[in-house]
PDB file of C-alpha atoms in Angstrom:
ATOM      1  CA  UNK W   5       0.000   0.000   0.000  1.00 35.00           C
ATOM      2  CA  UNK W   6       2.642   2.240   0.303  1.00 37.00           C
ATOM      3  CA  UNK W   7       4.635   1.897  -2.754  1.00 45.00           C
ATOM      4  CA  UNK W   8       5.187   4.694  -4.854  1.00 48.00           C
ATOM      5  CA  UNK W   9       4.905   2.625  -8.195  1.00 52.00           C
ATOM      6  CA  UNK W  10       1.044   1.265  -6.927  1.00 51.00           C
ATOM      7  CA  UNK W  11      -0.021   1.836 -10.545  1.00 54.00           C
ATOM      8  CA  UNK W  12       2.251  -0.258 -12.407  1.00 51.00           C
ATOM      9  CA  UNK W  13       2.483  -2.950  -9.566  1.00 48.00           C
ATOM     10  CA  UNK W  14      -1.318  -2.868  -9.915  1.00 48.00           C
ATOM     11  CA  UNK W  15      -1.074  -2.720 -13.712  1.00 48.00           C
ATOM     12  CA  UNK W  16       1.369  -6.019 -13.342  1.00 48.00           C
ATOM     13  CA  UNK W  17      -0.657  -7.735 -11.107  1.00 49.00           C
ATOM     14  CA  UNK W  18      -3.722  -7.498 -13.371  1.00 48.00           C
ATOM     15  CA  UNK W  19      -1.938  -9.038 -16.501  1.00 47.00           C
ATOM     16  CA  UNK W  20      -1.014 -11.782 -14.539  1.00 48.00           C
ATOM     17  CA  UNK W  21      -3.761 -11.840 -12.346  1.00 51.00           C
ATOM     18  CA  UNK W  22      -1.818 -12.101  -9.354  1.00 51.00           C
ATOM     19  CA  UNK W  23      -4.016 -10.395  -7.532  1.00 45.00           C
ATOM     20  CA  UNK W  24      -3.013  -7.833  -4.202  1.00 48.00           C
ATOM     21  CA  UNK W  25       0.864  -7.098  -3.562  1.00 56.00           C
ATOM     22  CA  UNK W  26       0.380  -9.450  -0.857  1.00 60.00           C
ATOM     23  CA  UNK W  27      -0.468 -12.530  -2.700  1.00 66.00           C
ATOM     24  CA  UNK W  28       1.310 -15.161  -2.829  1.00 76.00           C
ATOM     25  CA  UNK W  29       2.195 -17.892  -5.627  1.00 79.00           C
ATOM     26  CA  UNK W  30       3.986 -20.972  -5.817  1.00 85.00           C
ATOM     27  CA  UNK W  31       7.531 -21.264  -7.555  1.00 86.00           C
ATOM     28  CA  UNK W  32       5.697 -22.918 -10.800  1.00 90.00           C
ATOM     29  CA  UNK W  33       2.894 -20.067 -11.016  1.00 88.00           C
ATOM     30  CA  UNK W  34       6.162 -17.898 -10.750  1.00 85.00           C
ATOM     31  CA  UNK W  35       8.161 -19.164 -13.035  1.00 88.00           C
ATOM     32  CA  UNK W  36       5.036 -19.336 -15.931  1.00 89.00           C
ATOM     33  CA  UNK W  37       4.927 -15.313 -14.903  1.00 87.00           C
ATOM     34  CA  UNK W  38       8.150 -14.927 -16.498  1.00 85.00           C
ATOM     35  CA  UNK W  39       6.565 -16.867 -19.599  1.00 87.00           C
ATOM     36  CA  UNK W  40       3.429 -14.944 -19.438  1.00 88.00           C
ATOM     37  CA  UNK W  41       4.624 -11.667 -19.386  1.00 85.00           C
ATOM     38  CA  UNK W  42       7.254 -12.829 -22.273  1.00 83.00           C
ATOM     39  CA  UNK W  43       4.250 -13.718 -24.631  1.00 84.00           C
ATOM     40  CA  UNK W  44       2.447 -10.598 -23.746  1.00 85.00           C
ATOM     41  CA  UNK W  45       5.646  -9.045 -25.178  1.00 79.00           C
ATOM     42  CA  UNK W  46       6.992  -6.904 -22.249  1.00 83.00           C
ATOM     43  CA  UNK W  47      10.181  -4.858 -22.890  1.00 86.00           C
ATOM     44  CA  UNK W  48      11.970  -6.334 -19.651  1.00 88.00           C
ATOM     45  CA  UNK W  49      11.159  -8.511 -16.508  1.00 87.00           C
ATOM     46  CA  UNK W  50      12.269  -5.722 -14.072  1.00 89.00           C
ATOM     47  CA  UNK W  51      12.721  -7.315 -10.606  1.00 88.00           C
ATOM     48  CA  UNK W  52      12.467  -4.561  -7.805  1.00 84.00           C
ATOM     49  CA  UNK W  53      14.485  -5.364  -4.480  1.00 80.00           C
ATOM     50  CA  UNK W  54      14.705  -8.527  -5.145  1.00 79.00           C
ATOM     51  CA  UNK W  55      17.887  -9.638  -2.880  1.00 78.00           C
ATOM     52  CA  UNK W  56      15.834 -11.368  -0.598  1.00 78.00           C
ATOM     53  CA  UNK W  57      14.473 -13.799  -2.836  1.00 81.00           C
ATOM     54  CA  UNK W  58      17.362 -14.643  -5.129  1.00 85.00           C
ATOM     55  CA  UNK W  59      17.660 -18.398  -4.453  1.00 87.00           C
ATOM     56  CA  UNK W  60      13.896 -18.843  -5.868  1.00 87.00           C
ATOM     57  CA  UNK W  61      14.533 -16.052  -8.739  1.00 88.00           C
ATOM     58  CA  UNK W  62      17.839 -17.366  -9.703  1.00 91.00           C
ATOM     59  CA  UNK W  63      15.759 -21.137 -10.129  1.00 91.00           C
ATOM     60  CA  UNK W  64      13.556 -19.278 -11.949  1.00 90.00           C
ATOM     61  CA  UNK W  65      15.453 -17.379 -13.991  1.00 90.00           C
ATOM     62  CA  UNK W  66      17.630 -20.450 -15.012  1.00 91.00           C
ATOM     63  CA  UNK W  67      14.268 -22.035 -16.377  1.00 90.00           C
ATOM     64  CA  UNK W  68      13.465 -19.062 -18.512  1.00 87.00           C
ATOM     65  CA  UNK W  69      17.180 -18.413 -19.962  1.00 85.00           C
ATOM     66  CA  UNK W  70      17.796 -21.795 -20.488  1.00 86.00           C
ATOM     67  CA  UNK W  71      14.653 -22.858 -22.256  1.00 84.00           C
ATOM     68  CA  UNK W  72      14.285 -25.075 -24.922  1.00 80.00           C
ATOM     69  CA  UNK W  73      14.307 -24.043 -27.684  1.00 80.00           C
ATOM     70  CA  UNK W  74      15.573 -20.249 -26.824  1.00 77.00           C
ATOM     71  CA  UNK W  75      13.015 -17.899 -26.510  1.00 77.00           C
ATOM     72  CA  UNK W  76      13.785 -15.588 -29.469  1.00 77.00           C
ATOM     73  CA  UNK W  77      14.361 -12.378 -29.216  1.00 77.00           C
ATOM     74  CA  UNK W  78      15.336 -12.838 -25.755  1.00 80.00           C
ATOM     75  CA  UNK W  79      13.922 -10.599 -23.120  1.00 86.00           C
ATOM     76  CA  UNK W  80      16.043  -8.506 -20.987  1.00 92.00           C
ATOM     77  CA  UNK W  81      15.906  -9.051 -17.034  1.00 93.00           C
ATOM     78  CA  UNK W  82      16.816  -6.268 -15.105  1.00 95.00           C
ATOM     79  CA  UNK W  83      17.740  -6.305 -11.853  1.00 94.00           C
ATOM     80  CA  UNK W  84      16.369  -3.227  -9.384  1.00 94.00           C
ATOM     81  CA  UNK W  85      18.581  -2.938  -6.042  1.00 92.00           C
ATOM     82  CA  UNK W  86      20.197  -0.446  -3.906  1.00 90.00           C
ATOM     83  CA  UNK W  87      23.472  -1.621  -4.721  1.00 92.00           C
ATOM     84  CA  UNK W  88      24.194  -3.058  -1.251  1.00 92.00           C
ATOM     85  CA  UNK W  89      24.428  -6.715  -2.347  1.00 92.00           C
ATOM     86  CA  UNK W  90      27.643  -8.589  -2.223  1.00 93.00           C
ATOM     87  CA  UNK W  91      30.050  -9.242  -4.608  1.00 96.00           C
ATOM     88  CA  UNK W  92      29.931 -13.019  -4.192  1.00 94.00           C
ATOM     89  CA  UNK W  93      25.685 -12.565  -4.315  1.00 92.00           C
ATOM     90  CA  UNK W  94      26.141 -11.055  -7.892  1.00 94.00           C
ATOM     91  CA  UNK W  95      28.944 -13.717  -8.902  1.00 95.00           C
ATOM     92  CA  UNK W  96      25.847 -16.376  -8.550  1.00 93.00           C
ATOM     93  CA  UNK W  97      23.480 -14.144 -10.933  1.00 94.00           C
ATOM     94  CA  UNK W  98      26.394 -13.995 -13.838  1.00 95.00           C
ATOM     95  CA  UNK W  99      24.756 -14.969 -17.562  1.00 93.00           C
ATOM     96  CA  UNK W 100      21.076 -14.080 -15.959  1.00 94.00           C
ATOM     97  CA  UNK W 101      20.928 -10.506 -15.769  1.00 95.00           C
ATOM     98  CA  UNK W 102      20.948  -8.158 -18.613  1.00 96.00           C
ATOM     99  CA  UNK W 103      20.623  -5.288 -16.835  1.00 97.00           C
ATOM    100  CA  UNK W 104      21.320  -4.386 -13.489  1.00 97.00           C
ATOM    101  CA  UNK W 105      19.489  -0.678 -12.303  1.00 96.00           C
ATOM    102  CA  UNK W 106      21.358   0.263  -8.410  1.00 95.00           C
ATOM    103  CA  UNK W 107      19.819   2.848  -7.127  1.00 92.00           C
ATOM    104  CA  UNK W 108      22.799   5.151  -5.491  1.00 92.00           C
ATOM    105  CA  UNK W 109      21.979   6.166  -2.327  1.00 90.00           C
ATOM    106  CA  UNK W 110      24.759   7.681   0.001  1.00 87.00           C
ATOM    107  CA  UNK W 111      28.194   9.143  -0.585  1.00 87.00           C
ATOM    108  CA  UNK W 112      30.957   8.127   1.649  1.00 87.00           C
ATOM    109  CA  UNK W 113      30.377   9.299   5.529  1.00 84.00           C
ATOM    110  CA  UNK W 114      27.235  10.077   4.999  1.00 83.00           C
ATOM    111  CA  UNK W 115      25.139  11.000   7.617  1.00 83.00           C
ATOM    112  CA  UNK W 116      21.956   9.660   5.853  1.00 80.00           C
ATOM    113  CA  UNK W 117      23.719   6.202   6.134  1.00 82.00           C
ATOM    114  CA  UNK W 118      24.725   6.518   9.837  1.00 84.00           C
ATOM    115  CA  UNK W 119      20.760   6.853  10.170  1.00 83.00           C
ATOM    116  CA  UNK W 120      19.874   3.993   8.097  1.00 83.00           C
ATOM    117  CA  UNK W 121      22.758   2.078  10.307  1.00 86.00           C
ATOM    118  CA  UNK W 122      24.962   1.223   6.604  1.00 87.00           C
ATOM    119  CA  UNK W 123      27.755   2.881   7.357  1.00 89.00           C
ATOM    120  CA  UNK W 124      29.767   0.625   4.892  1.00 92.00           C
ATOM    121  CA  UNK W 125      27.364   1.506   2.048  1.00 92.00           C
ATOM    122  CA  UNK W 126      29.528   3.694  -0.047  1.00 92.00           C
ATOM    123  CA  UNK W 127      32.484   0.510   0.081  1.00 94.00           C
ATOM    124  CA  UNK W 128      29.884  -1.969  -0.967  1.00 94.00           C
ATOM    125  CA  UNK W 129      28.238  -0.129  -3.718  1.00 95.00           C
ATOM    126  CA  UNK W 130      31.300   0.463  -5.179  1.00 95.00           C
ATOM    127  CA  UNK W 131      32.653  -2.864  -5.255  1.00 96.00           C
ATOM    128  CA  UNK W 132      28.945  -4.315  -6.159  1.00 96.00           C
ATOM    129  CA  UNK W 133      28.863  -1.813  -9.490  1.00 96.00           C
ATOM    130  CA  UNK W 134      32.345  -3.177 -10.698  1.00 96.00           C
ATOM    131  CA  UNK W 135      31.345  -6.691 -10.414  1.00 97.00           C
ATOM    132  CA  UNK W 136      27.826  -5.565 -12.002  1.00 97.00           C
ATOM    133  CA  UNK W 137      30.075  -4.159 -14.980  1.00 97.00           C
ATOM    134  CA  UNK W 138      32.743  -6.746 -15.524  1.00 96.00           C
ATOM    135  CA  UNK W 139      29.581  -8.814 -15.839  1.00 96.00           C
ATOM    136  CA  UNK W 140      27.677  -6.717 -18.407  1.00 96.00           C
ATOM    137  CA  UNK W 141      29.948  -4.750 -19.992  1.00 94.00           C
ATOM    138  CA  UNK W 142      29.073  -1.618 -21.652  1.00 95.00           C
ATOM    139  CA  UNK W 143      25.241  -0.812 -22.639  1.00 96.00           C
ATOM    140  CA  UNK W 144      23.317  -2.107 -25.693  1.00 96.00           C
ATOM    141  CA  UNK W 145      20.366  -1.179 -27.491  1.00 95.00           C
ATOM    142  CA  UNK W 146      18.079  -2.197 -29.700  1.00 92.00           C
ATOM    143  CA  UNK W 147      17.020  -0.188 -33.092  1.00 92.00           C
ATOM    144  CA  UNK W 148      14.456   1.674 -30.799  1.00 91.00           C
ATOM    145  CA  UNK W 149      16.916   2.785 -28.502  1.00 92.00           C
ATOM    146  CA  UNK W 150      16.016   0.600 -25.537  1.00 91.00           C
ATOM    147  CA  UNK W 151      18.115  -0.710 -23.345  1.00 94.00           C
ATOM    148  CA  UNK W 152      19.448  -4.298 -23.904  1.00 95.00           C
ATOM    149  CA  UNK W 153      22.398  -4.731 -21.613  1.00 96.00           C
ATOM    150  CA  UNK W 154      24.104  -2.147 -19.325  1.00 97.00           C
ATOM    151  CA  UNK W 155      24.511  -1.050 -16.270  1.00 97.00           C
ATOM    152  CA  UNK W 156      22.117   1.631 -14.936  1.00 96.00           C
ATOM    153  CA  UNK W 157      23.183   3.728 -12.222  1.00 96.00           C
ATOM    154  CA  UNK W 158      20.153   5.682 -10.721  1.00 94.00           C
ATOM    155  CA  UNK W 159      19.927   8.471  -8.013  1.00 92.00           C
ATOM    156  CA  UNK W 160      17.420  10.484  -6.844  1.00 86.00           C
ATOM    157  CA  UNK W 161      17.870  14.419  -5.981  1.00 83.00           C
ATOM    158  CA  UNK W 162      16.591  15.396  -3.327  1.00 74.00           C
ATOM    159  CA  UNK W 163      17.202  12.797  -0.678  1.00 71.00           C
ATOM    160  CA  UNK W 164      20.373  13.875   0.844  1.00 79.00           C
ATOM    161  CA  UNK W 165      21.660  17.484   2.343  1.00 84.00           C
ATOM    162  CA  UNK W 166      22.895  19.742  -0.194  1.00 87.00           C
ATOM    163  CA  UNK W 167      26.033  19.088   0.351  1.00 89.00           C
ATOM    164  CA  UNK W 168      25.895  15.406   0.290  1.00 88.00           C
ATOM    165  CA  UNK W 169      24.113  15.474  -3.547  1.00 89.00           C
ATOM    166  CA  UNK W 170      26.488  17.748  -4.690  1.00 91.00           C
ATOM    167  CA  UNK W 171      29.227  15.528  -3.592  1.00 91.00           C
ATOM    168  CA  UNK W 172      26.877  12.345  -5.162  1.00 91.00           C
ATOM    169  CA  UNK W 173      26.641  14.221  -8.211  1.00 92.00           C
ATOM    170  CA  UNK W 174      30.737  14.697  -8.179  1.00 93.00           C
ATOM    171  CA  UNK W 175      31.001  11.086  -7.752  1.00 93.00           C
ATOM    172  CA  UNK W 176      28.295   9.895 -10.659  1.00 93.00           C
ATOM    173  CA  UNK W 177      30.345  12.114 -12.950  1.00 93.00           C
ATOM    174  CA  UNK W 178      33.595   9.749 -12.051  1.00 92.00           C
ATOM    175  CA  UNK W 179      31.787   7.029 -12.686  1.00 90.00           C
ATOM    176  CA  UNK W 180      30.623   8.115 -15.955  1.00 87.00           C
ATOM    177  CA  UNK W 181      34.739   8.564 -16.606  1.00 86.00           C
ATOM    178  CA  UNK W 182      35.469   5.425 -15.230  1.00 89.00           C
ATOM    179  CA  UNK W 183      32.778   2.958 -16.723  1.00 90.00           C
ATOM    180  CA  UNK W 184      30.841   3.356 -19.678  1.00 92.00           C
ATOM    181  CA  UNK W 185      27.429   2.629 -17.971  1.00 93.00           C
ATOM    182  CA  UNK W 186      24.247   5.138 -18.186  1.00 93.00           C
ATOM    183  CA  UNK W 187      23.979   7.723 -15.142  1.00 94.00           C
ATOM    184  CA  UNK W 188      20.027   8.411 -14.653  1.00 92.00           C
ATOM    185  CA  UNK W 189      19.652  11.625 -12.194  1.00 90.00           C
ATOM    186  CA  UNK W 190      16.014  11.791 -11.324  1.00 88.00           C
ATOM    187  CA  UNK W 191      15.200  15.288  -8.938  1.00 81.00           C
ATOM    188  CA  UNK W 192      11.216  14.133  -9.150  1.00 67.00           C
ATOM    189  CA  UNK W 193      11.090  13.160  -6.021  1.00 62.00           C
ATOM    190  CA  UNK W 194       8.805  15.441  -3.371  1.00 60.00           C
ATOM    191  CA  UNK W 195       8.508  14.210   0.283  1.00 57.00           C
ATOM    192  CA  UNK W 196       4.891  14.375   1.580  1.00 59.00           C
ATOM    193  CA  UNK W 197       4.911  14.715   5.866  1.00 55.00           C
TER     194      UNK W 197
END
C-alpha cells in the first residue's frame, strides 16, 4: 500500500492476475509469470528489491534463460537494487541478468547512512557496481533505442543534504569517466509529511 509505483504494480498484477501485492504464488505459477509476461511481449522482466528472494529467482530465472528451444528475441531481465548486495551474491546471478538498475543512495560518511545504520554503504556499492560491470559490460540497445544490456546507475535528488548530492553528483560524474554505464539523475522526487 505504500509503494510509490502502486499503478504499475497494480497494472502487473492485473496481466497476470496475481491479484493484491500481498499474494502469494507458488515457484511454478512464478516461473510461468516470467513466460506470461514474455508472450504478452513486455520490454523487460524488471525485478524490484529482489535480494531477498534470489535463491527462488535465480531457479527461476535459469528455467526461462535456459529454455528449450531459446526464446527468441530474448527478453532482458533487469535487476532493481540499492546496490548493497555482495560481490559473491552477484557472482551467482552472472549470464542471468541483462541489466542491473542500483539505485545510489549515500556518498561516503554520509550521515543519511549513519541513520539507516549502513555505514559501509559507499564501500559496498562500489565494489557491487564493478562486479555488475565486468559482468555486463558496456550498454546495448536495440534499433528503438532501448536498453538491452548495461549497467544503470540511478539516483534520486533530493534525498540527501545539499552538500551530500552535490558531492553524489561529483562522484556519478567519475563514474561516468570510469565505466561506460548510463547515469540516470532523477530530482522528481517530493517528500509528503
Amino acid at each position: 500500500p505504500y509503494c510509490h509505483n502502486y499503478e504499475k504494480v497494480s497494472a502487473v498484477n492485473s496481466i497476470s492476475n496475481i491479484g493484491s501485492n500481498n499474494y502469494e504464488i507458488s515457484f511454478n505459477d512464478f516461473v510461468q509469470l516470467f513466460f506470461s509476461l514474455y508472450h504478452k511481449v513486455a520490454n523487460n522482466i524488471e525485478l524490484i528489491s529482489p535480494t531477498s528472494h534470489l535463491p527462488y529467482i535465480e531457479k527461476a530465472l535459469k528455467i526461462l534463460k535456459n529454455h528449450n528451444p531459446p526464446l527468441n528475441p530474448p527478453i532482458p531481465i533487469i535487476f532493481k537494487s540499492s546496490g548493497y548486495e555482495s560481490v559473491k551474491r552477484l557472482q551467482s546471478l552472472r549470464g542471468l541478468i541483462d541489466i542491473y538498475l542500483p539505485d545510489f543512495k549515500y556518498v561516503c560518511n554520509s550521515q543519511f547512512a549513519l541513520k539507516a545504520t549502513v555505514t559501509d554503504y559507499f564501500n559496498i556499492f562500489q565494489k557491487s557496481l564493478k562486479e555488475m560491470y565486468q559482468q555486463i559490460g558496456d550498454p546495448i540497445f536495440d534499433q528503438a533505442g532501448i536498453l538491452q544490456k548495461g549497467v544503470v546507475v540511478r539516483f534520486v535528488k533530493g534525498l540527501l543534504p545539499k552538500e551530500e548530492e552535490l558531492e553524489a553528483l561529483r562522484y556519478l560524474e567519475e563514474l561516468k569517466n570510469r565505466y561506460n554505464i548510463v547515469v540516470s539523475i532523477l530530482d522528481h522526487y517530493t517528500p509528503i509529511l
